[in-house]
Coordinates of C-alpha atoms in Angstrom, one line a residue:
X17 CA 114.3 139.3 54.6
X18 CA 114.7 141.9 52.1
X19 CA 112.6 144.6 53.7
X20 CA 111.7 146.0 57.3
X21 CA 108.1 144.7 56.9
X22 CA 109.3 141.4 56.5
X23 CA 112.0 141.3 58.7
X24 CA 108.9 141.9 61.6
X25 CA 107.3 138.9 60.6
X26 CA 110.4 137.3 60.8
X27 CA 110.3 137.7 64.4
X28 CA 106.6 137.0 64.8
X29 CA 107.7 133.5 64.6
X30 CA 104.7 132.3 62.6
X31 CA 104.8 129.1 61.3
X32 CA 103.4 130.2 57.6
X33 CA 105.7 132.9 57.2
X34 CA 108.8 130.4 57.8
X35 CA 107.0 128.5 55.1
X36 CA 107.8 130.6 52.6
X37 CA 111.6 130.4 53.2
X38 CA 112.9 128.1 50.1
X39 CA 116.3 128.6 51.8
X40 CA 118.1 130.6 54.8
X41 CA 120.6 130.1 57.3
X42 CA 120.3 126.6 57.8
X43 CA 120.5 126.4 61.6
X44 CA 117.7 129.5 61.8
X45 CA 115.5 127.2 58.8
X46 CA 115.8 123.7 58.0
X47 CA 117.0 123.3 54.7
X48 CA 115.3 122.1 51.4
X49 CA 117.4 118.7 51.4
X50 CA 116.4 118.2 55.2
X51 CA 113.0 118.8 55.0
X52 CA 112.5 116.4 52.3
X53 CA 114.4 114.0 54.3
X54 CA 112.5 114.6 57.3
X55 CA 109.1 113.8 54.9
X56 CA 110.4 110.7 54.2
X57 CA 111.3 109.9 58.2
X58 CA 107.7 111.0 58.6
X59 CA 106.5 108.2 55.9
X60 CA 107.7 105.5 57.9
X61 CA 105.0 106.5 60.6
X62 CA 101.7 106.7 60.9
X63 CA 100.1 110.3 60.5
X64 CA 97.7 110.0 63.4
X65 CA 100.7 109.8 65.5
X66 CA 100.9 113.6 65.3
X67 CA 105.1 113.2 65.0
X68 CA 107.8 115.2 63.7
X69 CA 111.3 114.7 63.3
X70 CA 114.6 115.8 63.3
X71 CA 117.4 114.1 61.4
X72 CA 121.2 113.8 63.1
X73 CA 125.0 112.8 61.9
X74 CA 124.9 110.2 65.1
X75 CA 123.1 108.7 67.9
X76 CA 125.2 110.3 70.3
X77 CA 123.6 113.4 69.0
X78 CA 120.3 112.7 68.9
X79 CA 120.2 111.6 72.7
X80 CA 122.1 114.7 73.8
X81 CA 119.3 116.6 72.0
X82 CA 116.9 114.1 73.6
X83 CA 118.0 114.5 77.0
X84 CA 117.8 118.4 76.9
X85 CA 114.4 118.8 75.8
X86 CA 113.4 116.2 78.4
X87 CA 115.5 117.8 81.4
X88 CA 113.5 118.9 84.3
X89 CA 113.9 121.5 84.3
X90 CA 115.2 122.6 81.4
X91 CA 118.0 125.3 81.5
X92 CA 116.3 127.3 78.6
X93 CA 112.9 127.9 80.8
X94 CA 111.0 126.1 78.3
X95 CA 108.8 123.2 79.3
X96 CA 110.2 120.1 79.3
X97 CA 108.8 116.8 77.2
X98 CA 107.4 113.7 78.5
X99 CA 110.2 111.7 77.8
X100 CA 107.9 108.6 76.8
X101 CA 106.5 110.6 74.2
X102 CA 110.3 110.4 72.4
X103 CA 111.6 107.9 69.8
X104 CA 115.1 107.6 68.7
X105 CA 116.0 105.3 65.3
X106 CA 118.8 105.0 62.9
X107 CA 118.0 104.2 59.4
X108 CA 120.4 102.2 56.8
X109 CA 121.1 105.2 54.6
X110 CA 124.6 106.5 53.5
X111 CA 125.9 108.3 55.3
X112 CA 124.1 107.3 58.7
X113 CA 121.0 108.9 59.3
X114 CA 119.7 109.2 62.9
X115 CA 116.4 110.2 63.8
X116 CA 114.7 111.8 66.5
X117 CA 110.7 111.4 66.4
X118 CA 108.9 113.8 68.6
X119 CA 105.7 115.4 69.2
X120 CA 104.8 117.8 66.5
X121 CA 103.0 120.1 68.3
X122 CA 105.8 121.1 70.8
X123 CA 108.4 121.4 67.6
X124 CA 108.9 125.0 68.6
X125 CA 110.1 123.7 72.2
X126 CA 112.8 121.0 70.5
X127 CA 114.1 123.7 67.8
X128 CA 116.1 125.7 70.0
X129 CA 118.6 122.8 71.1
X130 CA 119.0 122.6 66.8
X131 CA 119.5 126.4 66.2
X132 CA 122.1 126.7 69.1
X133 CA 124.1 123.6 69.2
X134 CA 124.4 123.7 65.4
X135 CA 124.3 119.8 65.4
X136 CA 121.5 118.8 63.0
X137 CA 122.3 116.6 59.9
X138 CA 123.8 119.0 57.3
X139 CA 122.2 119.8 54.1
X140 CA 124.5 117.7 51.9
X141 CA 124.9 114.2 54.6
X142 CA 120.4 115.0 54.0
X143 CA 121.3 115.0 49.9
X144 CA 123.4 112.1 49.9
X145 CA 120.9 110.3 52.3
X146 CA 118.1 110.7 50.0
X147 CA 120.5 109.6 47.3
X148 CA 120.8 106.1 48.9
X149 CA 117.2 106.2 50.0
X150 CA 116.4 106.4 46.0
X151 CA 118.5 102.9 45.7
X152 CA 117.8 100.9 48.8
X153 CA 114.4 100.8 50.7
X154 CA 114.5 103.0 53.9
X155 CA 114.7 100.6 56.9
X156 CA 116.1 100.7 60.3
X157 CA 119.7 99.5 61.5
X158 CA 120.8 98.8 64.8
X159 CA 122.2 101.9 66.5
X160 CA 125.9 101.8 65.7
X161 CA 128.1 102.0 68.7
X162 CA 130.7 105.0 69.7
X163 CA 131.3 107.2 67.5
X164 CA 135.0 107.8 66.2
X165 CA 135.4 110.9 64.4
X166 CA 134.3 112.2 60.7
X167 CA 137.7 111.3 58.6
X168 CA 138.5 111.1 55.0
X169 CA 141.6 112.8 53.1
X170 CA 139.5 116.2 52.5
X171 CA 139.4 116.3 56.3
X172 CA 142.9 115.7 56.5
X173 CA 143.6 118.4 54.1
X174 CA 141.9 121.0 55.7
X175 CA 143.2 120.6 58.9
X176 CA 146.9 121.1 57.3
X177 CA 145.2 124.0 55.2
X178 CA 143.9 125.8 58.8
X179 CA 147.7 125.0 60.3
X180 CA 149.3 126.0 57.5
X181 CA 147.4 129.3 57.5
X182 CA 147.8 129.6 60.9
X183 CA 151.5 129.2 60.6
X184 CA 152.2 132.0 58.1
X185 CA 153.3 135.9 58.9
X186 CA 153.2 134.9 62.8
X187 CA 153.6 137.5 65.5
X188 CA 155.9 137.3 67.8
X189 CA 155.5 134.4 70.5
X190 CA 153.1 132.1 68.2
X191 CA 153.5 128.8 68.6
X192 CA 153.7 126.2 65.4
X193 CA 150.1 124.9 64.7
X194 CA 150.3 121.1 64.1
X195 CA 147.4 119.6 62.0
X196 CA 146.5 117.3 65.1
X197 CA 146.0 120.6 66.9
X198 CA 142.9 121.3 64.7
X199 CA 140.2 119.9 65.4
X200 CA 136.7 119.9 62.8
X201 CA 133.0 120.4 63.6
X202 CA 129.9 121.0 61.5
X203 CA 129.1 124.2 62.7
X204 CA 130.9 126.9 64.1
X205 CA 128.0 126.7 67.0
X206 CA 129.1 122.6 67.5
X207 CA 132.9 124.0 67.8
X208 CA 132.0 126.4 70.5
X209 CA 130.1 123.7 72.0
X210 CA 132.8 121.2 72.4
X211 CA 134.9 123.6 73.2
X212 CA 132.5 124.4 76.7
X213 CA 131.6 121.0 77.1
X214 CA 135.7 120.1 77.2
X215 CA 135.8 123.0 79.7
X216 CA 133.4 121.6 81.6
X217 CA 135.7 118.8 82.5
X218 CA 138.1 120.7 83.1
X219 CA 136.8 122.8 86.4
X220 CA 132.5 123.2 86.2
X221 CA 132.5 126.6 87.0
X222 CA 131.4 129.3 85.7
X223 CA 132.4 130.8 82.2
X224 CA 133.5 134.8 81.3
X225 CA 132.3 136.5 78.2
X226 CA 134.2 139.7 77.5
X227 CA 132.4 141.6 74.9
X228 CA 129.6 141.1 72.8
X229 CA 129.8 137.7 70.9
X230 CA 127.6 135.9 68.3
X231 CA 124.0 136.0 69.6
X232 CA 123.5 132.1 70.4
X233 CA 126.8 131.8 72.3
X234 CA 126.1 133.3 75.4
X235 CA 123.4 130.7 75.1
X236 CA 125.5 128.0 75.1
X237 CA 127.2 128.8 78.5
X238 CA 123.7 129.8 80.0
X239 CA 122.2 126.4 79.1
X240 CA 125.1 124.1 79.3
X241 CA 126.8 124.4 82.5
X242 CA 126.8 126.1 85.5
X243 CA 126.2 129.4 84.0
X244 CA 128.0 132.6 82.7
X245 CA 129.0 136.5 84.1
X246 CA 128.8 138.7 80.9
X247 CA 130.7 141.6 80.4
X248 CA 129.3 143.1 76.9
X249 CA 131.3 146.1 76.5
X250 CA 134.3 144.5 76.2
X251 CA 136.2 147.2 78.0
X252 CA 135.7 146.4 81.8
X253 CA 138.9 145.1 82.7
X254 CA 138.7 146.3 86.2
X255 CA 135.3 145.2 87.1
X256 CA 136.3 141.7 85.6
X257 CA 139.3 141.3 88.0
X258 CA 137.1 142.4 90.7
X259 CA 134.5 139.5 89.7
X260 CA 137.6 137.1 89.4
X261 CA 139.0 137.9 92.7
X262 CA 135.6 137.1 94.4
X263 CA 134.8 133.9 92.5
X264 CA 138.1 133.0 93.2
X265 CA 137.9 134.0 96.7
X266 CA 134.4 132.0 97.1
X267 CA 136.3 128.8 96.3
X268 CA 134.6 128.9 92.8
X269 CA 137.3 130.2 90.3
X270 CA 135.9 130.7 86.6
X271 CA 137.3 128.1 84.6
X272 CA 137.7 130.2 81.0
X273 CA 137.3 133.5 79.8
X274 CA 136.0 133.9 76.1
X275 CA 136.1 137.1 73.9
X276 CA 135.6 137.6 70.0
X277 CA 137.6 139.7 68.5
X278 CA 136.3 141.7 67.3
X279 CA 132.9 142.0 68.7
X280 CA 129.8 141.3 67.1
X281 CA 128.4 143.5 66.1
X282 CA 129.9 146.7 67.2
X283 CA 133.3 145.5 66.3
X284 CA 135.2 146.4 69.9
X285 CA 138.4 144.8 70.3
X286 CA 139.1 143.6 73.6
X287 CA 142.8 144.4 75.1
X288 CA 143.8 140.6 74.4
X289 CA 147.1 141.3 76.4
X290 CA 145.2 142.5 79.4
X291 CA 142.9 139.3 79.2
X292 CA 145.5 137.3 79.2
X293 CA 147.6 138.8 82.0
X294 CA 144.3 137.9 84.0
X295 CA 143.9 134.7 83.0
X296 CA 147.4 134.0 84.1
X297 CA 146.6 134.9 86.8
X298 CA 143.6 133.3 88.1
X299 CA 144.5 130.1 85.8
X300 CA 141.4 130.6 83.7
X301 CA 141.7 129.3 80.2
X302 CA 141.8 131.7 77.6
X303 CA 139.4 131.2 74.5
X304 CA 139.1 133.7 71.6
X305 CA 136.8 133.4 68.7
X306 CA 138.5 135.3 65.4
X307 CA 135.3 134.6 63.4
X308 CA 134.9 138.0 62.3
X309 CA 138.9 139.2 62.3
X310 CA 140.0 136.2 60.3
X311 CA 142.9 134.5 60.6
X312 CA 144.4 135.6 57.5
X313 CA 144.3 139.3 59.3
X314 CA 144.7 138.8 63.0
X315 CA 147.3 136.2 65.0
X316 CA 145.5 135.6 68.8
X317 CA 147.7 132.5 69.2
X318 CA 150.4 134.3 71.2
X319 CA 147.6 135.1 73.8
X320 CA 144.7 132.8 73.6
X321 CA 145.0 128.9 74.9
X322 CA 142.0 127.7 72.2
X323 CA 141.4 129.4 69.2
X324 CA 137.5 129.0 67.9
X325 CA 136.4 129.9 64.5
X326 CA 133.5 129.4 62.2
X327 CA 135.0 128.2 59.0
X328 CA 131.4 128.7 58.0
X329 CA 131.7 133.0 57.1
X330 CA 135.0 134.1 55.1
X331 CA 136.9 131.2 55.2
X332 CA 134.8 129.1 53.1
X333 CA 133.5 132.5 51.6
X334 CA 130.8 131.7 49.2
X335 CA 127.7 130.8 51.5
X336 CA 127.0 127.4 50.5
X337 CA 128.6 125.2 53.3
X338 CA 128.9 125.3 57.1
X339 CA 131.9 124.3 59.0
X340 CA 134.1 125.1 62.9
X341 CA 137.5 124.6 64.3
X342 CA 138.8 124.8 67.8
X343 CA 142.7 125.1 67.7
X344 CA 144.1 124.0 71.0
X345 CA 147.4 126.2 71.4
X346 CA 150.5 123.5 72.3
X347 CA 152.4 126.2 74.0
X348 CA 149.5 126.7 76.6
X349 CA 149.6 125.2 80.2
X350 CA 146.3 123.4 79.5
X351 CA 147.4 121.5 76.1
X352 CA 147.9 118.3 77.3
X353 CA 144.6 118.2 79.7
X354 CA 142.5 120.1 77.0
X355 CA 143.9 117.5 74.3
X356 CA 142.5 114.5 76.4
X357 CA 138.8 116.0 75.8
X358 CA 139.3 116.6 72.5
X359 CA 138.6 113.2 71.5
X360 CA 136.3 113.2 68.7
X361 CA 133.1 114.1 70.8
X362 CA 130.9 116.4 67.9
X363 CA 133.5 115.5 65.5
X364 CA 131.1 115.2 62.9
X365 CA 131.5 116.8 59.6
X366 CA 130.6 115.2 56.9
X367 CA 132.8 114.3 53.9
X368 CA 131.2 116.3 51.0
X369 CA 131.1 119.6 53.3
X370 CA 134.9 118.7 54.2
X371 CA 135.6 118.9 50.6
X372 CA 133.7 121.8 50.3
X373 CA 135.3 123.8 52.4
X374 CA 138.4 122.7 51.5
X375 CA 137.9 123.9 47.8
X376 CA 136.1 127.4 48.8
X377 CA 139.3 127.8 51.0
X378 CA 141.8 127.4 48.3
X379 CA 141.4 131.3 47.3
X380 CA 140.9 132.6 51.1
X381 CA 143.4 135.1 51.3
X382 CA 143.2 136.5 48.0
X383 CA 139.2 137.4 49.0
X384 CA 140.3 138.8 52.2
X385 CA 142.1 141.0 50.1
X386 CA 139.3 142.3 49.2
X387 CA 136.5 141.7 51.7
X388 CA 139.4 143.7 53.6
X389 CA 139.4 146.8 51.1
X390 CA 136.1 146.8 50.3
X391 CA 134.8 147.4 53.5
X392 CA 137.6 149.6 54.5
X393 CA 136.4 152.2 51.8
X394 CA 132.7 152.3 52.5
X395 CA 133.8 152.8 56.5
X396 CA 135.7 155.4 54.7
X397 CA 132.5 157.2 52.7
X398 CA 129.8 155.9 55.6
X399 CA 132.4 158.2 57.9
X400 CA 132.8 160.6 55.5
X401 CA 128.7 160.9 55.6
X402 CA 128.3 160.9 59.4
X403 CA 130.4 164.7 59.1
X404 CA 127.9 166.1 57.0
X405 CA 124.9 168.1 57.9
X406 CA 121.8 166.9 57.7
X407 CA 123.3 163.3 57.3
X408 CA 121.3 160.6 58.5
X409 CA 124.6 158.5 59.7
X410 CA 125.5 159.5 62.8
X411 CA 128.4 157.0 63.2
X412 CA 130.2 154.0 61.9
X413 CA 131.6 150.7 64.1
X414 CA 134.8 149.1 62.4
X415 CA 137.7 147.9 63.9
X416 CA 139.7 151.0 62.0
X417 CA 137.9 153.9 63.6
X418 CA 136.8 151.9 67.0
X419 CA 138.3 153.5 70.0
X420 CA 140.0 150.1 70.4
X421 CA 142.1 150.5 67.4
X422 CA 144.8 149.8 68.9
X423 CA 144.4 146.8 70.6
X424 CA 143.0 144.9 67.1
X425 CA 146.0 146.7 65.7
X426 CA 148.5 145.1 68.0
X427 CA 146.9 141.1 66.9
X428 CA 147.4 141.8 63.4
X429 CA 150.1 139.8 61.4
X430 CA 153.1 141.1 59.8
X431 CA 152.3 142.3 56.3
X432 CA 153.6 140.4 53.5
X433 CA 154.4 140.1 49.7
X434 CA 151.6 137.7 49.5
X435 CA 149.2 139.2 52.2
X436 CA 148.4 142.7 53.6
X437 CA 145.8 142.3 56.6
X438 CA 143.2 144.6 57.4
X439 CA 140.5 145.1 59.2
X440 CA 137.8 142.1 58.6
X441 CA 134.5 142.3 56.3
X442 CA 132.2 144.2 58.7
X443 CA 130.6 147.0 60.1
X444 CA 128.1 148.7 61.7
X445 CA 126.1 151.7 60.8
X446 CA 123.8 154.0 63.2
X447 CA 121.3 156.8 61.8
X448 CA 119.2 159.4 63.7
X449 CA 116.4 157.2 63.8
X450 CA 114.8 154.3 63.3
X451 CA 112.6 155.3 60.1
X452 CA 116.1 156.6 59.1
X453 CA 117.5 152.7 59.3
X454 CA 114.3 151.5 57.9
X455 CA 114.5 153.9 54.6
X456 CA 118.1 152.7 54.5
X457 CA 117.3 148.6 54.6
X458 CA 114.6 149.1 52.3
X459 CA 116.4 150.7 49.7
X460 CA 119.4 149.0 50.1
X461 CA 119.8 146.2 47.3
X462 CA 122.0 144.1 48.6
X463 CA 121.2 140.4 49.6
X464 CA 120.1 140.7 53.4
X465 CA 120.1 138.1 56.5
X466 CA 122.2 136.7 59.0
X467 CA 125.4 135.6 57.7
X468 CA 128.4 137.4 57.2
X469 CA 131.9 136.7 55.7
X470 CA 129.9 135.8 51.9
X471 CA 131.2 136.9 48.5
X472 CA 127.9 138.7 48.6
X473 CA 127.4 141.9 50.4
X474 CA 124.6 141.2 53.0
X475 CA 122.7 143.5 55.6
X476 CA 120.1 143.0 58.8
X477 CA 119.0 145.5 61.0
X478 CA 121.4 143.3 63.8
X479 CA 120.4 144.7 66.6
X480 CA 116.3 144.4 66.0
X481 CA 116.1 141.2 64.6
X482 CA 118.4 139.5 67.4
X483 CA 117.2 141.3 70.0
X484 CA 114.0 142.4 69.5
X485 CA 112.2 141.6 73.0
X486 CA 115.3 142.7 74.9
X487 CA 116.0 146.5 72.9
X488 CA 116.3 148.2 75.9
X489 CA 118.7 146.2 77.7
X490 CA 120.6 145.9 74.8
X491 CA 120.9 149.3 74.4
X492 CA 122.9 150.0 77.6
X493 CA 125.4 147.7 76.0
X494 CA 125.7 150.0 72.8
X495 CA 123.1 148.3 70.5
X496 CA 120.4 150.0 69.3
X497 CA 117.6 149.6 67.0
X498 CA 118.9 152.5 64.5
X499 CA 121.9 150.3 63.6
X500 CA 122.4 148.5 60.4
X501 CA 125.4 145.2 60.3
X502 CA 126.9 145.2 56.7
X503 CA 128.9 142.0 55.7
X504 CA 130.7 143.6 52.6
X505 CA 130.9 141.3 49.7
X506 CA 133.5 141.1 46.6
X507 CA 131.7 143.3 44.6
X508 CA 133.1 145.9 42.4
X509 CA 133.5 148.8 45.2
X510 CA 132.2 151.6 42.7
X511 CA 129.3 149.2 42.3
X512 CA 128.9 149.2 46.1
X513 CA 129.0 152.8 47.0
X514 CA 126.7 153.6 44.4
X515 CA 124.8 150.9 45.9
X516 CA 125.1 152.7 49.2
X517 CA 124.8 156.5 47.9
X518 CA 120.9 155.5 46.9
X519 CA 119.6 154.0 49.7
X520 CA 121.8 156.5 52.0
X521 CA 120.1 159.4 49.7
X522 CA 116.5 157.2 51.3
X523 CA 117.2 157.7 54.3
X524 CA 118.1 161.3 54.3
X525 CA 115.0 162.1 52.7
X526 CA 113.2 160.2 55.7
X527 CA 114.7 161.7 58.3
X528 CA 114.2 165.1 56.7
X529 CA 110.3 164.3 56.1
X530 CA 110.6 163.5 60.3
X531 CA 111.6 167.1 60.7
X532 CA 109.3 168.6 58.6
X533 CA 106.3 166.7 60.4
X534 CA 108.2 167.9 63.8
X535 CA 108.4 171.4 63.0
X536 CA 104.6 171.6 62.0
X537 CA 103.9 169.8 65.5

């Protein structure tokens, strides 16, 4: 989405825009590798059958998908399909490839469960399934039984990468990370998944979300369960106590309280030691997503009972793989229950993205280095231009200048001779309007979209093309249109702030033009 313009038709949701996309995020649009899979499952039916289909890692994920978009009602609002009008089919390809075969006109109603659960068939299990396609005739195979999960030695490696990691410059009162603590998903969406769904077991009430998270995973606890009480500011400590009190007073005490850290994307840090304290105390379990922090910068393990992360952004660090873990904390009060539900349910990574991530991983905390001090100095010049008059920038979200500074500067690990932490890869601009933020984007040549955490600097109006249809609500919660997320990349920084003086030097010029028109008014 490399301009505004197209950004809008982005959200227009029209099917021959999408078909332009050679590639995007691959849970927003289906990968190359997965579409020509899904022509092939297509061959084997006939075309008057009006069919689609989506391809899946397991049988056990195709049914969950199966039953949500058959549900009635469905949790999501939309309308529900006939469930006689759904086929489910494994095929004899390598790795197993099953199949969901649905109505292809009500493809934007089955979608959804894909984009937020994050469990489709990856891009490389569709490569290597073509690959076998190409040497044995596609047929169909008996649905396999339970599923045990994913493993192979690159999966075993990572997990004692992630333990290791998490094991290193510890603060005070973090526990030692065993490998069997980690636990691997495809997605960073699938790892927040399981990491309800175990929840679920463990009391099937409602969930707490302290700040603003990733977009979909509010979803996830609004669809999947009983439902969710959001507080998106991140700083409401006393009106979540009050809320805990009554649900607990109702005979319905929330069962977890999640928070990223920081948030996303206006970069509040949450008072983790506060959270904590009332998590204690109402025996809620304590779930913290350090996504965007990192784990090479910030220990939450003292605090926080599961640890979530999408290995997907700065971990693996070069945008070509997707990946989650949920750590399950041994020194928390909930270990051995949550351990029992961690049992290979959405396990399901496939072997060549283990590997992958394994090898992008091997030079993680020499590029937070410098994801860390390349965003640190263009906070540093974006705040710089906020002071001057006439700027455009009116102010700059990063953990280092947040008022919350302090609490993401208590969670960060002790410096050493290998590693300095810092503050993470992004930020958040605001200008003084939004043809200010639209000059900005469109001059701003750097790559663009959702992701974050890349070697690539990357930008999206976050705000806009999230929430579009809910702008004004949003912006009670600090989110407004005029904002611009940055994901700094490993770029020369020089090479960025030049980068960043031209299309900052746009957006001036807009916003003067605005005057100019206003004063002639």
């Amino acid at each position: 989405m490399p301009t505004w313009a197209n950004m809008l038709e982005f959200l227009k949701g029209d099917p021959a825009f999408f078909a332009k996309f050679v590639d995007m995020y691959p849970r927003f649009v289906l990968h190359r590798d997965v579409k020509q899979l899904i022509g092939v499952l297509l061959s084997t039916r006939s075309p008057d059958e009006g069919l689609f289909a989506l391809p899946f890692p397991s049988p056990v994920a195709a049914h969950a998908c199966a039953d949500f978009i058959s549900a009635t009602p469905r949790t999501d609002g939309k309308d529900p399909l006939d469930p006689s009008t759904l086929s489910i089919t494994s095929l004899n390809t390598t790795p197993p490839v099953t199949a969901l075969f649905f109505p292809a006109a009500r493809m934007m109603d089955v979608v959804p469960w894909w984009t937020i659960t994050g469990r489709g068939l990856s891009s490389r299990a569709a490569e290597a399934a073509l690959s076998s396609i190409a040497n044995t005739p596609l047929a169909e195979s008996p649905l396999p039984g339970p599923e045990t999960p994913f493993t192979s030695p690159a999966h075993d490696a990572l997990r004692a990468r992630i333990a290791q990691l998490l094991n290193r410059a510890q603060r005070q009162g973090s526990p030692y990370v065993a490998a069997g603590d980690v636990h691997l998903y495809q997605t960073g969406m699938t790892a927040i998944c399981a990491a309800h769904t175990a929840l679920l077991h463990f009391r099937g009430t409602k969930t707490v979300m302290f700040n603003l998270p990733f977009h979909s995973t509010v979803h996830v606890f609004e669809y999947f369960g009983p439902g969710v009480q959001f507080f998106p500011l991140g700083t409401e400590l006393a009106a979540l106590e009050t809320y805990l009190e009554s649900e607990a007073a109702a005979g319905s005490p929330v069962q977890a309280i999640w928070t990223e850290i920081p948030s996303n994307p206006l970069l509040v840090t949450a008072d983790l030691a506060a959270l904590k304290a009332l998590a204690m105390r109402f025996e809620a379990v304590l779930v913290v997503d350090d996504t965007i922090g990192s784990f090479a910068n910030v220990d939450v393990l003292p605090e926080a009972d599961v640890l979530v992360t999408s290995l997907t952004k700065s971990f693996s660090g070069y945008a070509d793989v997707m990946g989650g873990n949920v750590v399950l904390n041994p020194s928390s009060k909930y270990y051995t229950y949550l351990a029992t539900h961690f049992n290979g349910a959405m396990e399901e990574m496939f072997v060549a993205d283990a590997e992958t991530l394994l090898h992008n991983s091997a030079d993680y905390l020499a590029r937070t280095a410098v994801l860390n001090r390349n965003a640190q100095e263009l906070a540093k010049y974006l705040s710089h231009r906020a002071t001057l008059e006439g700027s455009s920038v009116t102010r700059v979200y990063y953990p280092q200048v947040a008022e919350t500074k302090e609490h993401y500067e208590a969670l960060m690990r002790p410096p050493t001779a290998e590693f300095t932490p810092g503050y993470g890869c992004l930020l958040s601009v605001e200008f003084t309007s939004v043809g200010a933020a639209k000059a900005f984007y469109d001059h701003l040549y750097v790559h663009n979209g959702p992701h974050l955490g890349a070697h690539l600097t990357l930008a999206l109006p976050h705000p806009k093309a999230l929430y579009d249809k809910e702008l004004e609500e949003v912006r009670e919660w600090g989110m407004k249109e005029e904002q611009i997320r940055i994901s700094v990349g490993l770029e020369e920084v020089a090479e960025l702030l030049i980068t960043f003086m031209f299309a900052l030097t746009k957006a001036d010029e807009a916003e003067a033009a605005r005057d100019l028109v206003k004063e002639k008014v």
